[in-house]
XYZ file of C-alpha atoms in Angstrom:
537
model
C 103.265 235.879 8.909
C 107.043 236.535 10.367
C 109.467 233.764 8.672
C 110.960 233.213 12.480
C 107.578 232.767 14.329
C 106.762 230.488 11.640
C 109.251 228.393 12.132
C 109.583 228.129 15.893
C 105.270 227.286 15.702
C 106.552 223.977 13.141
C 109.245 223.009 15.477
C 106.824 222.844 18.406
C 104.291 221.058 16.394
C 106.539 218.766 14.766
C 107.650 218.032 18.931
C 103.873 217.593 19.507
C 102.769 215.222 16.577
C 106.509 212.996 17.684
C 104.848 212.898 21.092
C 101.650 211.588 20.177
C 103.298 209.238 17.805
C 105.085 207.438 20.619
C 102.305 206.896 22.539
C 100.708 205.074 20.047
C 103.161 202.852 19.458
C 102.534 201.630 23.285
C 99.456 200.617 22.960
C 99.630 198.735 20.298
C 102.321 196.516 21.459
C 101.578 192.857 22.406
C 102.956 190.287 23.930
C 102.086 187.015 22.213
C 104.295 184.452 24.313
C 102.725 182.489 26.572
C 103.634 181.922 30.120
C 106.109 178.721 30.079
C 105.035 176.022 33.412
C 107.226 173.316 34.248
C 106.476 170.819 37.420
C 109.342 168.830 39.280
C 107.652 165.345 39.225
C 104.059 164.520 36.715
C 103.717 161.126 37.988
C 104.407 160.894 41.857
C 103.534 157.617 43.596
C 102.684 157.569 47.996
C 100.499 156.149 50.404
C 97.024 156.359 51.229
C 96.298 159.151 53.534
C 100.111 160.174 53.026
C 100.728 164.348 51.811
C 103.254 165.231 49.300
C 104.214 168.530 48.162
C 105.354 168.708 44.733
C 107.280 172.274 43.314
C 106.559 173.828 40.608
C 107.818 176.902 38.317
C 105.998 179.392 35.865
C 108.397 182.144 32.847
C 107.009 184.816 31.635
C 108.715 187.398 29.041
C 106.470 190.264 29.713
C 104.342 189.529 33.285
C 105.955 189.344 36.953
C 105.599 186.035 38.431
C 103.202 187.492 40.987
C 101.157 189.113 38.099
C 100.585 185.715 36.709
C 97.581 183.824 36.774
C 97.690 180.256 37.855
C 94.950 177.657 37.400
C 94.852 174.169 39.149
C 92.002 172.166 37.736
C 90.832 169.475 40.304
C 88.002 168.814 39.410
C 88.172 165.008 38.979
C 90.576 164.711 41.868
C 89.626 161.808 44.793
C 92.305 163.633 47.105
C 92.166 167.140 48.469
C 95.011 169.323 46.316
C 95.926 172.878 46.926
C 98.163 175.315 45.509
C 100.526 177.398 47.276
C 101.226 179.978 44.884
C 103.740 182.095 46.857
C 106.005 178.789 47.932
C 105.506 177.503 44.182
C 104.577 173.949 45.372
C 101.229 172.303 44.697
C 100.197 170.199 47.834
C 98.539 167.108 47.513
C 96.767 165.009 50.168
C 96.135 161.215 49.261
C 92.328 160.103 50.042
C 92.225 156.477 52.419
C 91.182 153.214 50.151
C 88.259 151.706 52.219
C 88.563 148.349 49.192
C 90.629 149.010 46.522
C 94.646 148.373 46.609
C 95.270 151.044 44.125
C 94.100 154.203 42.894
C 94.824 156.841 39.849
C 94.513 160.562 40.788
C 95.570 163.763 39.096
C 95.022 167.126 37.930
C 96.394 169.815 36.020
C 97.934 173.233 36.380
C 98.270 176.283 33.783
C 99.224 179.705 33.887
C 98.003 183.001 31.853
C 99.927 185.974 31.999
C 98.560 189.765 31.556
C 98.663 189.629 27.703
C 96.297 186.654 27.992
C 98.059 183.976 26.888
C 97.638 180.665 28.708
C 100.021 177.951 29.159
C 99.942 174.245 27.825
C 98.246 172.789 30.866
C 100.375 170.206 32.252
C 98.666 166.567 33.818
C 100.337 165.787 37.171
C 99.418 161.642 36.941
C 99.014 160.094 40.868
C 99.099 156.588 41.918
C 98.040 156.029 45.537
C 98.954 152.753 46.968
C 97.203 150.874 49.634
C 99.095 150.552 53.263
C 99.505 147.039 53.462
C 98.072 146.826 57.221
C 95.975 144.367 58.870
C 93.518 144.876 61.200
C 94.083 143.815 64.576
C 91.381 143.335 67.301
C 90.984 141.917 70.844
C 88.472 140.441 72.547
C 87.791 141.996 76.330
C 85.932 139.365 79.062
C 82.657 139.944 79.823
C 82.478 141.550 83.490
C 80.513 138.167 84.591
C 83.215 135.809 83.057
C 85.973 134.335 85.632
C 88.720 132.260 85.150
C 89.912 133.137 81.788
C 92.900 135.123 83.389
C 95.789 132.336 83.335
C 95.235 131.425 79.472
C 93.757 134.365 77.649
C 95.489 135.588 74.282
C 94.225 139.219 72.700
C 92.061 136.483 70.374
C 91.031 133.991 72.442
C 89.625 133.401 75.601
C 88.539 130.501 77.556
C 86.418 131.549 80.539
C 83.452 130.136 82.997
C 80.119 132.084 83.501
C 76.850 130.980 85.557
C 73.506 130.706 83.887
C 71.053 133.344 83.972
C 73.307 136.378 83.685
C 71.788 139.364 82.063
C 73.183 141.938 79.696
C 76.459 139.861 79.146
C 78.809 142.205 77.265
C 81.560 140.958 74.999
C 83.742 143.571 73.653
C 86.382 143.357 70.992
C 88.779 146.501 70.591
C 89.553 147.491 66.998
C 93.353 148.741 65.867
C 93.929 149.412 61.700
C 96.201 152.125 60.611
C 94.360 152.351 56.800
C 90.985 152.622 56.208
C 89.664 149.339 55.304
C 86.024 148.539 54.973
C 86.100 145.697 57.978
C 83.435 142.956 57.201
C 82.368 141.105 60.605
C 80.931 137.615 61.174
C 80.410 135.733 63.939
C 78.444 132.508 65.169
C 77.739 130.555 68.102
C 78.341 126.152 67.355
C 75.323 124.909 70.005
C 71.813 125.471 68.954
C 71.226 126.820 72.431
C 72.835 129.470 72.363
C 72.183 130.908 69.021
C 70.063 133.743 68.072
C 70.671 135.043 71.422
C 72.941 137.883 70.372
C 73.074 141.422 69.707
C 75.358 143.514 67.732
C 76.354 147.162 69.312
C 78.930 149.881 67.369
C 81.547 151.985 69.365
C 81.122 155.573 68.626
C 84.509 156.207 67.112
C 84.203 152.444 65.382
C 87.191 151.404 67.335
C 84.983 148.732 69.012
C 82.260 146.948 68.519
C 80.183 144.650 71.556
C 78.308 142.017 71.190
C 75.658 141.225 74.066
C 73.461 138.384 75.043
C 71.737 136.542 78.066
C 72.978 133.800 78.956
C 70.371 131.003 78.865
C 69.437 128.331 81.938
C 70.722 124.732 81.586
C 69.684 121.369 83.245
C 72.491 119.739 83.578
C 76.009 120.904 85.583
C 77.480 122.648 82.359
C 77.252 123.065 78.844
C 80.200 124.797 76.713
C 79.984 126.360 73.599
C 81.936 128.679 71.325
C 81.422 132.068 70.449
C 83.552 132.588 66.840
C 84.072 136.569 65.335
C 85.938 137.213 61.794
C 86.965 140.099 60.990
C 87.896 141.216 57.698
C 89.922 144.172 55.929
C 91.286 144.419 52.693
C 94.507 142.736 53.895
C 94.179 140.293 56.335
C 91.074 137.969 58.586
C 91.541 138.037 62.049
C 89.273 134.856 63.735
C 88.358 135.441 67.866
C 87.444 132.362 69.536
C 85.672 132.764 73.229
C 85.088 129.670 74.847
C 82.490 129.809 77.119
C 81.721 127.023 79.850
C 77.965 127.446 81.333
C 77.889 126.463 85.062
C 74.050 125.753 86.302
C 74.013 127.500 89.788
C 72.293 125.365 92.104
C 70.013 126.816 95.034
C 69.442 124.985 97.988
C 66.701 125.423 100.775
C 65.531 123.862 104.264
C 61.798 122.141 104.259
C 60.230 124.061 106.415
C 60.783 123.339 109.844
C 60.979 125.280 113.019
C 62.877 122.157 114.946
C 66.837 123.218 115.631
C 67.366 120.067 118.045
C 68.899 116.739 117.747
C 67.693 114.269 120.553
C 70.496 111.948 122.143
C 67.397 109.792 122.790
C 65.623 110.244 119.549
C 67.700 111.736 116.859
C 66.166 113.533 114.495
C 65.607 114.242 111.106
C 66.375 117.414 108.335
C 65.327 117.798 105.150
C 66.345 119.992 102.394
C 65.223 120.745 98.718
C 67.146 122.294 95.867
C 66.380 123.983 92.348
C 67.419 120.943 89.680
C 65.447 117.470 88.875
C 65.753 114.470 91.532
C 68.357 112.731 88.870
C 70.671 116.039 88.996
C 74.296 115.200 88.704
C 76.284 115.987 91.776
C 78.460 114.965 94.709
C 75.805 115.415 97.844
C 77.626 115.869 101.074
C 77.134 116.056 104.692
C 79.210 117.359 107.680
C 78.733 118.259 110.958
C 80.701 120.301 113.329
C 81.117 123.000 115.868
C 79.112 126.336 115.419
C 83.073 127.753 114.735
C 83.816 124.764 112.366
C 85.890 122.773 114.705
C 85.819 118.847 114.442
C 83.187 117.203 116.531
C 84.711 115.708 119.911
C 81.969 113.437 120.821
C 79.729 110.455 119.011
C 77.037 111.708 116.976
C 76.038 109.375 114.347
C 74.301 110.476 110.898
C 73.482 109.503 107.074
C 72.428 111.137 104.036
C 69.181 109.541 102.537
C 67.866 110.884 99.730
C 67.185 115.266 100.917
C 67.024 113.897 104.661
C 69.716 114.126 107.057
C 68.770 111.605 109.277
C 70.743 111.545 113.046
C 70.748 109.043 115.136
C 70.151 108.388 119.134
C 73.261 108.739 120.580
C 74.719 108.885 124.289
C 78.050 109.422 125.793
C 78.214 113.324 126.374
C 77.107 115.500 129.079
C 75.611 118.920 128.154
C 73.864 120.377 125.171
C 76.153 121.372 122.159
C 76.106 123.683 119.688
C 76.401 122.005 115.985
C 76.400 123.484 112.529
C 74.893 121.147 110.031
C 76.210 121.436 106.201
C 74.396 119.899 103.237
C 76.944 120.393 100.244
C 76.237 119.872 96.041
C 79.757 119.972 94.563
C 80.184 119.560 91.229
C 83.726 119.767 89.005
C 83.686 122.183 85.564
C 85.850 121.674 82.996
C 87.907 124.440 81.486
C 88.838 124.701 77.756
C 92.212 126.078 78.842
C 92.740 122.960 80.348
C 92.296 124.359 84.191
C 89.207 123.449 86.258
C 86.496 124.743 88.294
C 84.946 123.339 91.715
C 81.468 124.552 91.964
C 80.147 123.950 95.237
C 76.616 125.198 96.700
C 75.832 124.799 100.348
C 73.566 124.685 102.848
C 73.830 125.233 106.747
C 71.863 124.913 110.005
C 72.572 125.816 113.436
C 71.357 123.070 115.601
C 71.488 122.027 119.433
C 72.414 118.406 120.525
C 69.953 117.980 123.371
C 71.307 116.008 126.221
C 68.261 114.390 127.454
C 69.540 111.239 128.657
C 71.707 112.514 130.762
C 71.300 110.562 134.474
C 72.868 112.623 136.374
C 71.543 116.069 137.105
C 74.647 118.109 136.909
C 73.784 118.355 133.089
C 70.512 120.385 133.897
C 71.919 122.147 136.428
C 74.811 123.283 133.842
C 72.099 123.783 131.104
C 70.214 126.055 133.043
C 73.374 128.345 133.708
C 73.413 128.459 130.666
C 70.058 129.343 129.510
C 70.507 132.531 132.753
C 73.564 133.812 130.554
C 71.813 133.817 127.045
C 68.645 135.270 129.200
C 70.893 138.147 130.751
C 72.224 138.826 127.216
C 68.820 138.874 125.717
C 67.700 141.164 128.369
C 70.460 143.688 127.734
C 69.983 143.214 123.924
C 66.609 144.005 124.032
C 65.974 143.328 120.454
C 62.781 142.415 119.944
C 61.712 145.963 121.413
C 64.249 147.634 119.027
C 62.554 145.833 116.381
C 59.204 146.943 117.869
C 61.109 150.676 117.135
C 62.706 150.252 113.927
C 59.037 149.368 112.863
C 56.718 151.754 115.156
C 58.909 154.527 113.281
C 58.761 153.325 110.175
C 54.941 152.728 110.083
C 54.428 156.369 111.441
C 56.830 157.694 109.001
C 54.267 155.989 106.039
C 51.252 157.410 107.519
C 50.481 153.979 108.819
C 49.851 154.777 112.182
C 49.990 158.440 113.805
C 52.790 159.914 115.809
C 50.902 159.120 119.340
C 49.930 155.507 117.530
C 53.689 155.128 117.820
C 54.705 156.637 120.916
C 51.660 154.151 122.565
C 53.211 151.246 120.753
C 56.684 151.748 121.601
C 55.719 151.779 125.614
C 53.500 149.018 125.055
C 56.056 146.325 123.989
C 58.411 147.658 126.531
C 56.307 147.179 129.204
C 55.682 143.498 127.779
C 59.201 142.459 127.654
C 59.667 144.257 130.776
C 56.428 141.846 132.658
C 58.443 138.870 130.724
C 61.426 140.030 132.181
C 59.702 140.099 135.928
C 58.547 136.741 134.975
C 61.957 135.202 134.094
C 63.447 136.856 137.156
C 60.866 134.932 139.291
C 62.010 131.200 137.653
C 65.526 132.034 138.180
C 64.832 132.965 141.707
C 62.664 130.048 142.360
C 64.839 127.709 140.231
C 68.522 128.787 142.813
C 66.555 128.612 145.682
C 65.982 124.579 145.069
C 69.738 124.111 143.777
C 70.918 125.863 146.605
C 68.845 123.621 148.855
C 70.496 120.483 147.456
C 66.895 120.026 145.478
C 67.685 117.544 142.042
C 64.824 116.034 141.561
C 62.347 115.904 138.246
C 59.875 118.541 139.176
C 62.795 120.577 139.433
C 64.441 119.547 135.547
C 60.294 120.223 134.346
C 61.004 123.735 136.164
C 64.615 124.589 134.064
C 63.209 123.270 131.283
C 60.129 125.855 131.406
C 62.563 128.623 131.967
C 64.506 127.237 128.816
C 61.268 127.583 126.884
C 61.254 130.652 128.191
C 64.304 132.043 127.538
C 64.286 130.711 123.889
C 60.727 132.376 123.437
C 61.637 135.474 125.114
C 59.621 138.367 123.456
C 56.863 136.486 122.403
C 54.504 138.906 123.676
C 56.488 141.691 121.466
C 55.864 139.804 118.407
C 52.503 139.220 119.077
C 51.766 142.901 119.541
C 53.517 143.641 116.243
C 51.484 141.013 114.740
C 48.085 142.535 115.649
C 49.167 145.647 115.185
C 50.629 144.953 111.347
C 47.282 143.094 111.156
C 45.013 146.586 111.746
C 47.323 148.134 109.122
C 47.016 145.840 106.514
C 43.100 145.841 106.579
C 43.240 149.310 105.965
C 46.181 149.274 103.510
C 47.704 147.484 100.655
C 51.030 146.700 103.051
C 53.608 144.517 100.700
C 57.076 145.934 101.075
C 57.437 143.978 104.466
C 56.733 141.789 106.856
C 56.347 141.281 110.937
C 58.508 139.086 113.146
C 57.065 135.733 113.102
C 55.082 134.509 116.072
C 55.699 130.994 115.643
C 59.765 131.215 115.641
C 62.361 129.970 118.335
C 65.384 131.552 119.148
C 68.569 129.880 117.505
C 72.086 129.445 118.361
C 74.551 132.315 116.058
C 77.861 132.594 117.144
C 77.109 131.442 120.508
C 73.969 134.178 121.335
C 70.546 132.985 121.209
C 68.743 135.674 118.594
C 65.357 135.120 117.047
C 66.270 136.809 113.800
C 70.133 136.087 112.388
C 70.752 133.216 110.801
C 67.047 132.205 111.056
C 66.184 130.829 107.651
C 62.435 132.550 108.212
C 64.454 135.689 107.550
C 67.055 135.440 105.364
C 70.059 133.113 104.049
C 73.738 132.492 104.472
C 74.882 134.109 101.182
C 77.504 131.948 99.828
C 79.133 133.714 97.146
C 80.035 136.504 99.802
C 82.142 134.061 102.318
C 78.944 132.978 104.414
C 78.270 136.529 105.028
C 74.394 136.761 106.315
C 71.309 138.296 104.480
C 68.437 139.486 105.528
C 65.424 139.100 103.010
C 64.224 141.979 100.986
C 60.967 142.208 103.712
C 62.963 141.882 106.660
C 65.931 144.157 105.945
C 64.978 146.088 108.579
C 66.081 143.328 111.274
C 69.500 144.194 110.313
C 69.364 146.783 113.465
C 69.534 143.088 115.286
C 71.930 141.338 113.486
C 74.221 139.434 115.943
C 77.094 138.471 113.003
C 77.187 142.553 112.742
C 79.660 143.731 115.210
C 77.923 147.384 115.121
C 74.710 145.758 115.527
C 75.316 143.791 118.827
């Protein structure tokens, strides 16, 4: 072999092995220093439900921070805890304490770099505290409860509600800024009232209702207290309702058609009511003018027992209009110190007859009268727009047939119209005697006939209704209403004769709506009628 080639071939492989001898040496280098961790603060201290972010920092000799690998070991952690690994902060979020006033939380966090060497792990040591933060709550009156408005406090209310209310709903409004367990008790001090009660949870928890009926009492009121306590782990909150019972008492005519006094006989009215004969109340009786006015001549009357008893009396000329009122009254006590007049009544429209008048200007002026309220009636027509209300409503239930109806409807018109003929004849008859100077007692029998008259006007009306409800109800079970009576007189409302408002066969004066008149559930359709209805008239 040539001495030169020789030697350049031992160069290049001396070149070579050097090469492969420094790659060697690469791989067989390790790192055996582990990744150094520190963290700002091991032993932080905060609220319940309070977040803290604590920084941290990880050195490595031979691995880029973002190389590293970082473990945070939670697993016995009561809080939620996250790392954020690019901002170098661990972020811890403190669980609520439903009981406890403390609590001890950690976890720990290590590192391993690419050599595989881990860390010491280091224990990050928690204390939670518990917000020291009382529950507060309020009590909200029942929609049935009155009165309570000039004394109530967010815990305490003193109110008035009537027996016999249903579904009685008291609410009490929950406010807490931890997350205490609340425990709740509450009890009712008179027998009577206990065990009555239901318990009902908000949705969200931030309320809680209880609801009840409230029971019937004998006597004029009966108080008792409703008590709810309410406990977190930091405070008791006590809610006092004070609840006053009133019995509402329901009063009611005897039955009786009569709505006239005699000046020669008196007269006598009787009432009932719902509570025992030795019920505890002021009874009271007044009379006055339909409109309320004072009375401005003698009329003498006592209260025995449930009668109203009136006695003869004389010195007036002319019938007048009265409105009798029977009264219970009865004074509640408050637990806020305030009071409470409870007062039930009863009224009657009645007419004082003058019939002891001796002169005959009296009759002549009551049968003026009686030719007014007769051409009102007349124009009113109301008994035949009852006759309609009904004829339609009957067709409309397939209890009678369309031409049924139509026959109907021109059969009680041509009634009232033959009772209007008849009328037209007294009142004729009746002028042509007072225009011939004609005073005598045949004549006072004649207005008083067309009196009858006029307060019976429609009679035949009613009577048709009557047989006609009658053929209905033998071939149907008819109990949603009822037909005019036949039997009832016209009465006195607001200074028109009516058969049907204020007529106690019909309906009531509802009291806790200002006097305002109802018609019964099986008469509500004689509201078409109803004189104290402006857009009825």
């Amino acid at each position: 072999m040539d001495a030169k080639l020789f030697k350049v071939s031992a160069v290049c492989a001396a070149l070579v092995l050097a090469g492969c001898s420094k790659e060697e040496t690469a791989v067989d280098t390790t790192d055996t220093t582990a990744p150094a961790i520190t963290v700002s603060n091991t032993s932080p201290s905060l609220n319940e439900g309070a977040r803290i972010e604590i920084p941290f920092n990880v050195l490595d000799q031979g691995t880029e921070y973002s190389n590293l690998s970082i473990t945070l070991d939670s697993s016995g952690t009561t809080g939620d805890v996250t790392l954020d690994k690019a901002n170098k902060v661990i972020v811890y979020q403190a669980p609520w304490l439903t009981s406890e006033k403390s609590l001890s939380d950690g976890f720990s966090i290590s590192a391993r770099d690419q050599a595989g060497n881990k860390s010491e792990e280091v224990s990050v040591s928690i204390t939670v505290q518990d917000i020291e933060s009382g529950v507060e709550a309020e009590i909200v009156a029942p929609s049935q409860a009155f009165g309570y408005e000039n004394t109530q406090t967010p815990t305490a209310l003193n109110m008035w509600i009537y027996e016999g209310e249903s579904q009685v709903r008291f609410k009490y409004n929950l406010s807490e800024d931890d997350a205490d367990e609340l425990e709740v008790d509450f009890n009712v001090v008179e027998p009577f009232f206990k065990n009555n009660f239901t318990a009902e949870m908000g949705e969200s928890g931030e309320s809680f209702t209880l609801v009840s009926d409230i029971p019937r009492i004998d006597e004029p009121y009966a108080d008792t207290l409703l008590q709810v306590v309410i406990q977190d782990n930091d405070t008791t909150v006590q809610l006092d309702a004070n609840i006053v019972i009133i019995n509402k008492v329901s009063m009611a005519w005897a039955a009786s058609e009569d709505t006239f006094i005699s000046e020669t006989n008196g007269a006598m009215f009787s009432f009932t009511h719902s509570e025992e004969s030795d019920y505890d109340a002021e009874v009271a009786v007044d009379v006055t003018y339909a409109d309320g006015s004072p009375l401005d001549f003698p009329l003498s009357y006592s209260l025995e027992g449930n009668n109203v008893v009136f006695e003869p009396s004389d010195g007036f000329q002319g019938d007048r209009n009265v409105k009798l009122t029977v009264s219970m009254t009865n004074t509640i006590p408050g637990n806020g110190g305030e009071t409470f007049v409870e007062r039930v009544e009863l009224t009657r429209n009645l007419v004082v007859s003058d019939d002891r008048d001796d002169a005959f200007i009296s009759k002549e002026a009551e049968f003026q009268e009686y030719v007014a309220h007769y051409e009102d009636l007349k124009e009113r027509e109301e008994d035949v727009r009852v006759a309609k209300v009904l004829a339609q409503y009957w067709m409309l239930n397939d209890y009678i047939t369309f031409v049924e109806k139509n026959a109907l409807v021109s059969d009680v018109e041509n009634l009232l119209a033959e009772e209007v003929t008849e009328l037209e004849t007294q009142i004729t008859a009746i002028n042509s005697k007072l225009n011939s100077g004609d005073s005598g007692e045949e004549l006072s029998g004649e207005i008083d006939d067309f009196v009858g008259s006029v307060k019976g006007m429609g009679s035949s009306v009613r009577e048709k209704l009557y047989e006609q409800f009658s053929v209905i109800k033998e071939k149907t079970d008819v109990t949603d209403h009822q037909v005019p009576s036949i039997a009832s007189t016209a009465t006195f409302v607001n200074d028109k004769l009516t058969q049907y408002a204020g007529n106690s066969t019909y309906g009531y004066f509802d009291k806790s709506a200002g006097d305002r008149w109802v018609f019964s559930e099986k008469y509500a359709y004689l509201k078409s009628v109803d004189v104290l209805d402006e857009y009825c008239m």
